[in-house]
Amino acid sequence: MSVARLTQEECSEALADLPDWALARDGSAIFRKFEFGDFIEAFGFMTGVALLAEKADHHPEWFNVYNRVEITLTTHDADGLSQRDIAMAKAIEALL
Ligand SMILES: C[C@H](O)[C@H](O)[C@H]1CNC2=NC(N)=NC(=O)C2=N1
């Protein structure tokens, strides 16, 4: 299903509410690194994100080593950033 791609202005506005997230991949994605106490904490967080992702049908690209998790959000269906990425980033922040 196709989704509207955010304009540059919409991206800047959205990122103002997400201070720990940065634009990545020429503005077609957003990215944040997380660090936890240990692997169990990191994996618990990832489990929460997985449940959010299934509910929203919007899935992260991510990388984990022990207590570190890196998340990239982009909308494949929009070939860039959409409101879905912003909503997912906000929902992820709310898990912390
Ligand atoms: C068919 C299904 O709704 C789509 O493939 C969904 C699944 N999860 C998705 N996740 C992300 N990150 N971008 C998408 O465009 C996307 N599309």
XYZ file of N, CA and C and ligand atoms in Angstrom:
305
model
N 0.843 -1.198 0.000
C 0.000 0.000 0.000
C 0.877 1.246 0.000
N 0.555 2.217 -0.836
C 1.418 3.389 -0.899
C 1.025 4.423 0.166
N 2.010 5.118 0.664
C 1.859 6.072 1.755
C 2.565 7.344 1.321
N 2.057 8.512 1.779
C 2.675 9.778 1.367
C 4.053 9.954 1.981
N 4.986 10.389 1.180
C 6.324 10.702 1.647
C 6.305 12.106 2.242
N 6.957 12.286 3.397
C 6.981 13.607 4.040
C 7.837 14.571 3.234
N 7.429 15.843 3.215
C 8.268 16.881 2.607
C 9.417 17.182 3.578
N 10.434 17.888 3.092
C 11.577 18.243 3.955
C 11.116 19.034 5.172
N 10.168 19.930 4.935
C 9.673 20.769 6.034
C 8.952 19.904 7.068
N 8.135 18.981 6.599
C 7.433 18.075 7.512
C 8.425 17.220 8.305
N 9.511 16.820 7.657
C 10.549 16.034 8.345
C 11.175 16.844 9.470
N 11.553 18.093 9.188
C 12.190 18.921 10.229
C 11.237 19.147 11.386
N 9.965 19.403 11.068
C 8.971 19.614 12.125
C 8.853 18.379 12.996
N 8.786 17.222 12.349
C 8.602 15.966 13.076
C 9.812 15.673 13.956
N 11.008 15.975 13.440
C 12.226 15.667 14.197
C 12.410 16.580 15.394
N 11.772 17.747 15.361
C 11.849 18.659 16.506
C 11.263 17.986 17.751
N 10.312 17.087 17.562
C 9.698 16.341 18.683
C 10.480 15.081 19.035
N 11.507 14.774 18.244
C 12.274 13.533 18.448
C 13.768 13.862 18.508
N 14.189 14.545 19.589
C 15.546 15.077 19.658
C 16.658 14.028 19.577
N 16.352 12.780 19.941
C 17.402 11.749 19.917
C 17.488 11.007 18.584
N 16.638 11.378 17.645
C 16.633 10.737 16.336
C 17.261 11.679 15.310
N 17.959 11.118 14.355
C 18.604 11.929 13.319
C 18.205 11.407 11.942
N 18.212 12.307 10.995
C 17.979 11.876 9.613
C 19.140 11.002 9.163
N 18.850 10.017 8.349
C 19.874 9.136 7.800
C 19.539 8.880 6.332
N 20.496 8.291 5.648
C 20.300 7.905 4.244
C 19.701 9.030 3.394
N 20.382 10.156 3.388
C 19.941 11.293 2.562
C 18.504 11.733 2.861
N 18.126 11.616 4.128
C 16.792 12.087 4.510
C 15.680 11.092 4.243
N 16.033 9.873 3.849
C 14.969 8.902 3.564
C 14.710 7.970 4.755
N 15.414 8.229 5.878
C 15.226 7.384 7.064
C 15.567 8.190 8.307
N 15.142 7.679 9.466
C 15.587 8.232 10.741
C 16.247 7.118 11.538
N 17.137 7.526 12.439
C 18.032 6.585 13.104
C 18.238 6.985 14.558
N 18.281 5.984 15.432
C 18.675 6.242 16.824
C 19.413 5.033 17.397
N 20.423 5.320 18.234
C 21.130 4.268 18.978
C 20.594 4.221 20.401
N 20.474 3.031 20.933
C 20.033 2.826 22.319
C 21.074 1.981 23.030
N 21.247 2.259 24.322
C 22.154 1.427 25.108
C 21.467 1.025 26.402
N 21.538 -0.262 26.719
C 20.863 -0.789 27.912
C 21.899 -1.389 28.858
N 21.429 -1.864 30.003
C 22.345 -2.403 31.008
C 22.987 -3.712 30.574
N 22.205 -4.529 29.874
C 22.708 -5.833 29.429
C 21.837 -6.345 28.280
N 22.128 -7.537 27.829
C 21.411 -8.104 26.682
C 19.923 -8.323 26.971
N 19.629 -8.798 28.183
C 18.221 -9.070 28.520
C 17.390 -7.790 28.447
N 17.951 -6.692 28.938
C 17.229 -5.409 28.859
C 17.053 -4.977 27.407
N 18.129 -5.134 26.628
C 18.051 -4.747 25.214
C 17.012 -5.606 24.492
N 17.023 -6.898 24.783
C 16.091 -7.795 24.084
C 14.653 -7.567 24.538
N 14.482 -7.214 25.817
C 13.147 -6.863 26.305
C 12.599 -5.670 25.535
N 13.440 -4.677 25.345
C 13.069 -3.493 24.560
C 12.706 -3.910 23.134
N 13.532 -4.757 22.541
C 13.279 -5.191 21.157
C 11.955 -5.948 21.057
N 11.637 -6.710 22.095
C 10.355 -7.428 22.109
C 9.193 -6.441 22.098
N 9.330 -5.373 22.879
C 8.299 -4.331 22.898
C 8.159 -3.677 21.540
N 9.282 -3.397 20.902
C 9.255 -2.772 19.572
C 8.631 -3.734 18.560
N 8.956 -5.018 18.691
C 8.399 -6.012 17.753
C 6.877 -6.041 17.849
N 6.349 -5.963 19.054
C 4.893 -5.974 19.229
C 4.260 -4.720 18.635
N 4.910 -3.563 18.855
C 4.424 -2.311 18.253
C 4.423 -2.423 16.736
N 5.501 -2.989 16.207
C 5.672 -3.074 14.752
C 4.586 -3.950 14.132
N 4.279 -5.062 14.787
C 3.236 -5.945 14.259
C 1.883 -5.247 14.284
N 1.629 -4.548 15.395
C 0.354 -3.853 15.549
C 0.183 -2.791 14.463
N 1.272 -2.071 14.175
C 1.211 -0.971 13.203
C 1.481 -1.446 11.772
N 1.849 -2.712 11.616
C 2.296 -3.233 10.317
C 3.382 -2.314 9.738
N 4.309 -1.953 10.613
C 5.410 -1.075 10.198
C 6.661 -1.560 10.920
N 7.635 -2.043 10.185
C 8.720 -2.815 10.785
C 10.065 -2.104 10.715
N 10.830 -2.183 11.817
C 12.125 -1.504 11.855
C 13.214 -2.270 11.121
N 14.246 -1.560 10.721
C 15.515 -2.182 10.366
C 16.346 -1.971 11.614
N 16.957 -3.029 12.098
C 17.693 -2.857 13.346
C 18.885 -3.766 13.454
N 19.733 -3.390 14.447
C 20.992 -4.075 14.653
C 21.194 -4.165 16.159
N 21.576 -5.315 16.631
C 21.804 -5.494 18.073
C 23.121 -6.208 18.324
N 23.902 -5.662 19.225
C 25.035 -6.391 19.799
C 24.951 -6.225 21.303
N 24.778 -7.313 22.022
C 24.687 -7.341 23.481
C 23.709 -6.289 24.008
N 24.229 -5.167 24.551
C 23.326 -4.192 25.193
C 23.004 -3.010 24.292
N 23.460 -3.069 23.034
C 23.234 -1.949 22.121
C 22.207 -2.329 21.061
N 21.333 -1.366 20.764
C 20.347 -1.565 19.699
C 20.376 -0.320 18.823
N 20.445 -0.509 17.529
C 20.379 0.611 16.592
C 19.153 0.394 15.718
N 18.360 1.429 15.606
C 17.108 1.306 14.838
C 17.071 2.336 13.716
N 16.755 1.869 12.535
C 16.514 2.735 11.383
C 15.062 2.555 10.980
N 14.374 3.676 10.812
C 12.979 3.628 10.366
C 12.853 4.299 9.005
N 12.224 3.624 8.095
C 11.924 4.173 6.778
C 10.670 3.473 6.296
N 10.017 4.063 5.314
C 8.800 3.443 4.789
C 9.086 2.947 3.382
N 9.198 1.650 3.242
C 9.523 1.074 1.933
C 8.443 1.444 0.916
N 7.194 1.448 1.389
C 6.071 1.744 0.489
C 6.068 3.200 0.011
N 6.822 4.085 0.685
C 6.872 5.496 0.274
C 8.249 5.831 -0.291
N 9.134 4.861 -0.254
C 10.505 5.077 -0.715
C 11.152 6.249 0.035
N 10.854 6.349 1.317
C 11.403 7.438 2.131
C 10.676 7.512 3.457
N 10.703 8.686 4.059
C 10.052 8.863 5.364
C 8.581 9.175 5.206
N 7.777 8.582 6.093
C 6.351 8.914 6.126
C 5.941 9.120 7.581
N 4.703 9.501 7.759
C 4.153 9.700 9.097
C 4.253 8.411 9.917
N 4.257 7.280 9.235
C 4.364 5.998 9.956
C 5.677 5.880 10.723
N 6.749 6.422 10.150
C 8.044 6.367 10.825
C 8.037 7.256 12.064
N 7.412 8.414 11.913
C 7.343 9.350 13.033
C 6.510 8.741 14.158
N 5.364 8.164 13.790
C 4.496 7.544 14.799
C 5.225 6.395 15.491
N 5.968 5.603 14.717
C 6.693 4.472 15.306
C 7.797 4.971 16.229
N 8.536 5.998 15.821
C 9.606 6.538 16.670
C 9.020 7.055 17.986
N 7.878 7.711 17.918
C 7.253 8.227 19.148
C 6.791 7.077 20.039
N 6.246 6.041 19.427
C 5.795 4.879 20.215
C 7.009 4.173 20.853
N 8.113 4.127 20.139
C 9.344 3.517 20.683
C 9.843 4.342 21.875
N 9.840 5.668 21.721
C 10.272 6.540 22.824
C 9.415 6.287 24.069
N 8.126 6.058 23.848
C 7.199 5.861 24.972
C 7.476 4.549 25.706
N 8.175 3.613 25.071
C 8.516 2.343 25.731
C 9.645 2.512 26.736
N 10.452 3.564 26.558
C 11.693 3.692 27.354
C 11.426 4.092 28.796
C 2.181 -5.529 3.011
C 2.597 -4.763 4.231
O 1.540 -3.988 4.709
C 3.731 -3.829 3.915
O 4.772 -4.526 3.285
C 4.260 -3.089 5.151
C 4.936 -3.994 6.152
N 5.903 -3.296 6.987
C 6.520 -2.191 6.544
N 7.520 -1.655 7.243
C 8.177 -0.595 6.806
N 9.166 -0.100 7.526
N 7.838 0.005 5.648
C 6.843 -0.443 4.891
O 6.583 0.123 3.831
C 6.128 -1.580 5.335
N 5.113 -2.067 4.657
